[in-house]
Tab-separated table of C-alpha atoms in Angstrom:
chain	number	residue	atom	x	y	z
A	1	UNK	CA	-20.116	53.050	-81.489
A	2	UNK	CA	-20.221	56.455	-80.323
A	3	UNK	CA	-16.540	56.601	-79.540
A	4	UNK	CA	-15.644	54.959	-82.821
A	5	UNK	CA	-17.172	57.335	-84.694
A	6	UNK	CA	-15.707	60.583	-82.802
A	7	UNK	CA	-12.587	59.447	-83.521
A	8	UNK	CA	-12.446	58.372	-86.513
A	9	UNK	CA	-13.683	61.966	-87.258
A	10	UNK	CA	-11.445	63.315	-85.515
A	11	UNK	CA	-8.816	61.657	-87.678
A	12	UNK	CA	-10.219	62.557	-90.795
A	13	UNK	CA	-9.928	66.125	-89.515
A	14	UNK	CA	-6.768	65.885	-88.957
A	15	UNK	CA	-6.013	64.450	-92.283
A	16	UNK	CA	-7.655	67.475	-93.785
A	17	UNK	CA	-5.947	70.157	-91.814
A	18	UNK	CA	-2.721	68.980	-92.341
A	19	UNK	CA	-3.861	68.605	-96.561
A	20	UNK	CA	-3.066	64.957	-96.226
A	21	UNK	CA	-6.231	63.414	-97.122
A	22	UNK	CA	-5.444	62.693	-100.707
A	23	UNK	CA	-3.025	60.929	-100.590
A	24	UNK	CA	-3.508	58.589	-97.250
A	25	UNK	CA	-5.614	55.558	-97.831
A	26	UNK	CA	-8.055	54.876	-94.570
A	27	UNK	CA	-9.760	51.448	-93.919
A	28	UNK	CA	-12.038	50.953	-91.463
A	29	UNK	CA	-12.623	47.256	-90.656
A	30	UNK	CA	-13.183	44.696	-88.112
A	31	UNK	CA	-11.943	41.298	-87.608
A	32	UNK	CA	-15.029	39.569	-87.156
A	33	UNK	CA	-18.599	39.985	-86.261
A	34	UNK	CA	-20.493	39.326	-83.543
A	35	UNK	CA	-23.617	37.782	-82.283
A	36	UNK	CA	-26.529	39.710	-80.747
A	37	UNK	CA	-28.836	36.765	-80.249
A	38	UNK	CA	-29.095	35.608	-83.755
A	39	UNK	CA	-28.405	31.710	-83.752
A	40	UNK	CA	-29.400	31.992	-79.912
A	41	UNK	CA	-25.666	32.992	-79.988
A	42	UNK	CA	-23.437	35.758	-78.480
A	43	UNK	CA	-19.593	35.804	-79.042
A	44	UNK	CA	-18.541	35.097	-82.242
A	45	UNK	CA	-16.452	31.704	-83.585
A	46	UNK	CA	-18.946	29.916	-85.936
A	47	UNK	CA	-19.274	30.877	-89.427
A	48	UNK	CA	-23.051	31.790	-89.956
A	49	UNK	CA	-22.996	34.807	-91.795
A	50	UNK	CA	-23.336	37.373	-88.934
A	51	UNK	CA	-19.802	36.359	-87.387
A	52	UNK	CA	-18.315	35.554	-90.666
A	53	UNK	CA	-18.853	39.448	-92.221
A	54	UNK	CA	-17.451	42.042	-91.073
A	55	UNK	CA	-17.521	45.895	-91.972
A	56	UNK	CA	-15.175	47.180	-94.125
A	57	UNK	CA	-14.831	51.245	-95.465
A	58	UNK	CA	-12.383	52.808	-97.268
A	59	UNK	CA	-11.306	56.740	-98.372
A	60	UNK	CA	-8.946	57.159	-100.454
A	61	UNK	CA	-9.606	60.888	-102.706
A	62	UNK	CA	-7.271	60.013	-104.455
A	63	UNK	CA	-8.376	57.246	-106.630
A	64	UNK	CA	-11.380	55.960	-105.020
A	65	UNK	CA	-14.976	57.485	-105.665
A	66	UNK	CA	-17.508	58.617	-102.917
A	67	UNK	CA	-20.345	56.459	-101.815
A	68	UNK	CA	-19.976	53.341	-103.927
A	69	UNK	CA	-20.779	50.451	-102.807
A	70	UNK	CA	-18.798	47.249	-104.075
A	71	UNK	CA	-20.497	43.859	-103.709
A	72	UNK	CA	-17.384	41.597	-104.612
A	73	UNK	CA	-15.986	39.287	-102.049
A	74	UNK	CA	-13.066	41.288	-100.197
A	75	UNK	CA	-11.191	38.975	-97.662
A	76	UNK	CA	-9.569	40.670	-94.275
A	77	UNK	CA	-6.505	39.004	-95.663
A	78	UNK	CA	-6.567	41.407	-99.362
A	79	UNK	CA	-5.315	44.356	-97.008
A	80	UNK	CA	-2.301	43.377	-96.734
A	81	UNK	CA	-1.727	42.938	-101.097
A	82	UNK	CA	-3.765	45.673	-101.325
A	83	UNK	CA	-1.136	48.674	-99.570
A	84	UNK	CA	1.348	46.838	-101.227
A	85	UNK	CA	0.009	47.423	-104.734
A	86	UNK	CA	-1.313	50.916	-103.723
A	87	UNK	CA	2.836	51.493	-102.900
A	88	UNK	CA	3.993	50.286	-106.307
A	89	UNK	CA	5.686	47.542	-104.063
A	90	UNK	CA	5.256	43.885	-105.628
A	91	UNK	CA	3.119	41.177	-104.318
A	92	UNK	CA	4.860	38.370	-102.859
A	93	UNK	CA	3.660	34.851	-104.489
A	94	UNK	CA	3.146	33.283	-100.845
A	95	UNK	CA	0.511	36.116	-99.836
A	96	UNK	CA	-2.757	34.580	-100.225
A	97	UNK	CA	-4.561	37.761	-100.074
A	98	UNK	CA	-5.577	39.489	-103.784
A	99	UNK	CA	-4.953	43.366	-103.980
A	100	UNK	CA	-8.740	45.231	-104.263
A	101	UNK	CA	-7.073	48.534	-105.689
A	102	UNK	CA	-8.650	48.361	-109.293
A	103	UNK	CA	-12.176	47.219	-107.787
A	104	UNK	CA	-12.458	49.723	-105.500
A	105	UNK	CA	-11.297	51.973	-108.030
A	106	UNK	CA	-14.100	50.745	-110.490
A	107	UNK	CA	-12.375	48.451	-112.691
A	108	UNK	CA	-13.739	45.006	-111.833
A	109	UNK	CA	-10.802	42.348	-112.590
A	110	UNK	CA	-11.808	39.791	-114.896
A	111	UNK	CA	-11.314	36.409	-112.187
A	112	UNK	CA	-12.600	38.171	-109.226
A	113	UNK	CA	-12.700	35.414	-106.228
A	114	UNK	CA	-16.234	33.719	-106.399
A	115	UNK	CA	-15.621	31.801	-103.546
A	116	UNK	CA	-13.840	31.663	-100.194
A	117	UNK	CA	-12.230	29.286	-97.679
A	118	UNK	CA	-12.948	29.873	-93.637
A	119	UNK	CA	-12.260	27.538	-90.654
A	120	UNK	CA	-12.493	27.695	-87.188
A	121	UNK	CA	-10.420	25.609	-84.349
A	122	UNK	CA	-11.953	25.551	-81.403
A	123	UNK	CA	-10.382	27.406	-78.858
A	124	UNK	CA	-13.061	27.725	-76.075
A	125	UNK	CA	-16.993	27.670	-75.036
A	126	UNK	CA	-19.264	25.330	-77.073
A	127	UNK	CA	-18.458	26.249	-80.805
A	128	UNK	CA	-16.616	22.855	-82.529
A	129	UNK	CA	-13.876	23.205	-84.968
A	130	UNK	CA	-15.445	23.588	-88.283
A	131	UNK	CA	-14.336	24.726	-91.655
A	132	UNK	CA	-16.454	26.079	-94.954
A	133	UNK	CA	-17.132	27.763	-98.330
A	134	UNK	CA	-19.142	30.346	-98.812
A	135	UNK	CA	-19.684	31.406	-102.231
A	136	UNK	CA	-21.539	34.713	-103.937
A	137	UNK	CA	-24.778	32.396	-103.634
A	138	UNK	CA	-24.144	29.571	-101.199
A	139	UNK	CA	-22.747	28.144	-97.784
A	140	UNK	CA	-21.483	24.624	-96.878
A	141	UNK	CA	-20.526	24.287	-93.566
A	142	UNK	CA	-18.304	21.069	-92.286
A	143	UNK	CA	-17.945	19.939	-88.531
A	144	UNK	CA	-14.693	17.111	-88.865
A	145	UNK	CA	-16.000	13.503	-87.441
A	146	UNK	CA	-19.624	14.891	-87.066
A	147	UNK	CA	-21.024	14.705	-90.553
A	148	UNK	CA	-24.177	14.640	-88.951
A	149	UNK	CA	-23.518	18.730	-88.053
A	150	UNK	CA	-23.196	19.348	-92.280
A	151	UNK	CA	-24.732	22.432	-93.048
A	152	UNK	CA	-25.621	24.119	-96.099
A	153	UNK	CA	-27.421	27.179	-96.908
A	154	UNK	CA	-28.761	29.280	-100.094
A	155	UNK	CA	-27.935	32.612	-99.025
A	156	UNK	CA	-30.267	34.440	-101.637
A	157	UNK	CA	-33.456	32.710	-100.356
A	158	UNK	CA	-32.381	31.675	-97.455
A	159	UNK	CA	-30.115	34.996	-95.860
A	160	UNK	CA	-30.428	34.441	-92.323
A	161	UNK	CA	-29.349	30.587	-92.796
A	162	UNK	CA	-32.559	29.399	-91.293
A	163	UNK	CA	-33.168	26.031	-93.276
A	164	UNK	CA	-30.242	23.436	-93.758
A	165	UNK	CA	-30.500	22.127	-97.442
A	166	UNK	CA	-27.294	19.499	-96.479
A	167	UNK	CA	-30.011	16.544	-97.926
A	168	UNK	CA	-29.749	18.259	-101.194
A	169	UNK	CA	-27.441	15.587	-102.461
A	170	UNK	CA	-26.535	17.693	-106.208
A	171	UNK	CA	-26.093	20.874	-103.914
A	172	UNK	CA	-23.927	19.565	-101.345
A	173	UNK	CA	-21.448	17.588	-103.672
A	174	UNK	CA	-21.215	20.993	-106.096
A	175	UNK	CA	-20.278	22.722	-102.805
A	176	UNK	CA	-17.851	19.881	-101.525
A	177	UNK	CA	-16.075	19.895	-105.119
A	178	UNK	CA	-15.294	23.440	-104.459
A	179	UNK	CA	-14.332	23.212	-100.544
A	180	UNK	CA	-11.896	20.488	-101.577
A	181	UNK	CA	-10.525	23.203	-104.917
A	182	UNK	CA	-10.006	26.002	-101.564
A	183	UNK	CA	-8.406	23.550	-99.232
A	184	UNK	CA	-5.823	22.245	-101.972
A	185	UNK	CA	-5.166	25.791	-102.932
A	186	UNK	CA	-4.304	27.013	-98.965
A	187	UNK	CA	-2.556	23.069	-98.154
A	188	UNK	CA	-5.349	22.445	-95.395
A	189	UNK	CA	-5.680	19.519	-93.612
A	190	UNK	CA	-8.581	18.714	-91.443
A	191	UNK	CA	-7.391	18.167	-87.688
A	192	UNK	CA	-7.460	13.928	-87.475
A	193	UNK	CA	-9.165	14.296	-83.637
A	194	UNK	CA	-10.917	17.463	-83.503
A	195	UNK	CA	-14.937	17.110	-82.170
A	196	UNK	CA	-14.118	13.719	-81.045
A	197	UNK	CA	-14.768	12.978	-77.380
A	198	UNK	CA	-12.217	12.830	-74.833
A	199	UNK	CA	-11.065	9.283	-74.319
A	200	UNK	CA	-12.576	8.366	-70.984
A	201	UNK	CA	-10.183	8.796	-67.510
A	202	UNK	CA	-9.029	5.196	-66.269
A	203	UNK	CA	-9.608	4.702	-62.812
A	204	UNK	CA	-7.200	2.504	-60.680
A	205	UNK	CA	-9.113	-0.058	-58.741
């Protein structure tokens, strides 16, 4: 942490003594987070909400105020839209990504995402392939051929996803109707074999 911040000062320094700071748009983000215990987890991989978030700052003089704080969802994959718009460049259609320019600017779109799609394949360790939504309010979390695993959490009450309301019958459909909306919307298809056991070896007598 301590290096991270000494130079990322040392950058903004440079920015300013080379008069280049109002124009160049800085983000400081992350890829995922990380587990310190919570979940009686370390790593990352699962989608509770300490892996799932991740930081995310931005400076821009230039058309972005100092020291707001914007609660809308922002998705790792907006950057991308995001420097586009920022360089007058258009958007291409198959970027799923939204530009965050006029939010983080102060003008809050009128269809801002209220929901987003997030999946998992496992890849290593003891975290299964799992997929989810998470909404402003909510989290359903799906575990393919284990719908035993279901989990779903009210993230206002409930922020450190501590009780599982997946017997909430009327909760978990609204949140399924909604998973299936994402996964239409990004073509996903759920892997046909993934958390199913190994078929067994066959030994020859």
């Amino acid at each position: 942490v301590a290096g991270v911040d000494e130079n990322i000062g040392r950058l903004l320094d440079a920015l300013n003594e080379l008069g280049l700071a109002e124009d160049t748009v800085v983000v400081y983000a992350s890829d995922n987070g990380y587990y310190l215990g919570e979940h009686c987890s370390g790593d990352k991989r699962s989608l509770y909400e300490e892996s799932l978030r991740i930081p995310f700052l931005v400076r821009y003089p230039r058309l972005f105020g100092k020291g707001k704080v914007v609660d809308e969802m922002v998705l790792n994959l907006d950057l991308a839209p995001t420097f586009l718009d920022l360089a007058g460049v258009p958007v291409p259609k198959e970027m799923q990504g939204v530009s965050w320019k006029e939010l983080a600017a102060g003008r809050r779109p009128a269809h801002w995402r209220q929901s987003f799609f997030a999946h998992y394949y496992k890849e290593l360790g003891d975290v299964p392939t799992l997929y989810a939504v998470r909404t402003t309010t909510h989290k359903l979390v799906k575990y393919p051929n284990r719908p035993e695993w279901t989990e779903v959490f009210d993230l206002v009450a409930d922020p450190y996803e501590i009780k599982n309301l997946a017997s909430d019958a009327a909760l978990t459909a609204k949140l399924e109707a909604e998973l299936e909306r994402l996964t239409k919307a990004v073509n996903y298809t759920v892997p046909p074999n993934a958390n199913k056991p190994p078929p067994a070896a066959k030994v020859d007598k």
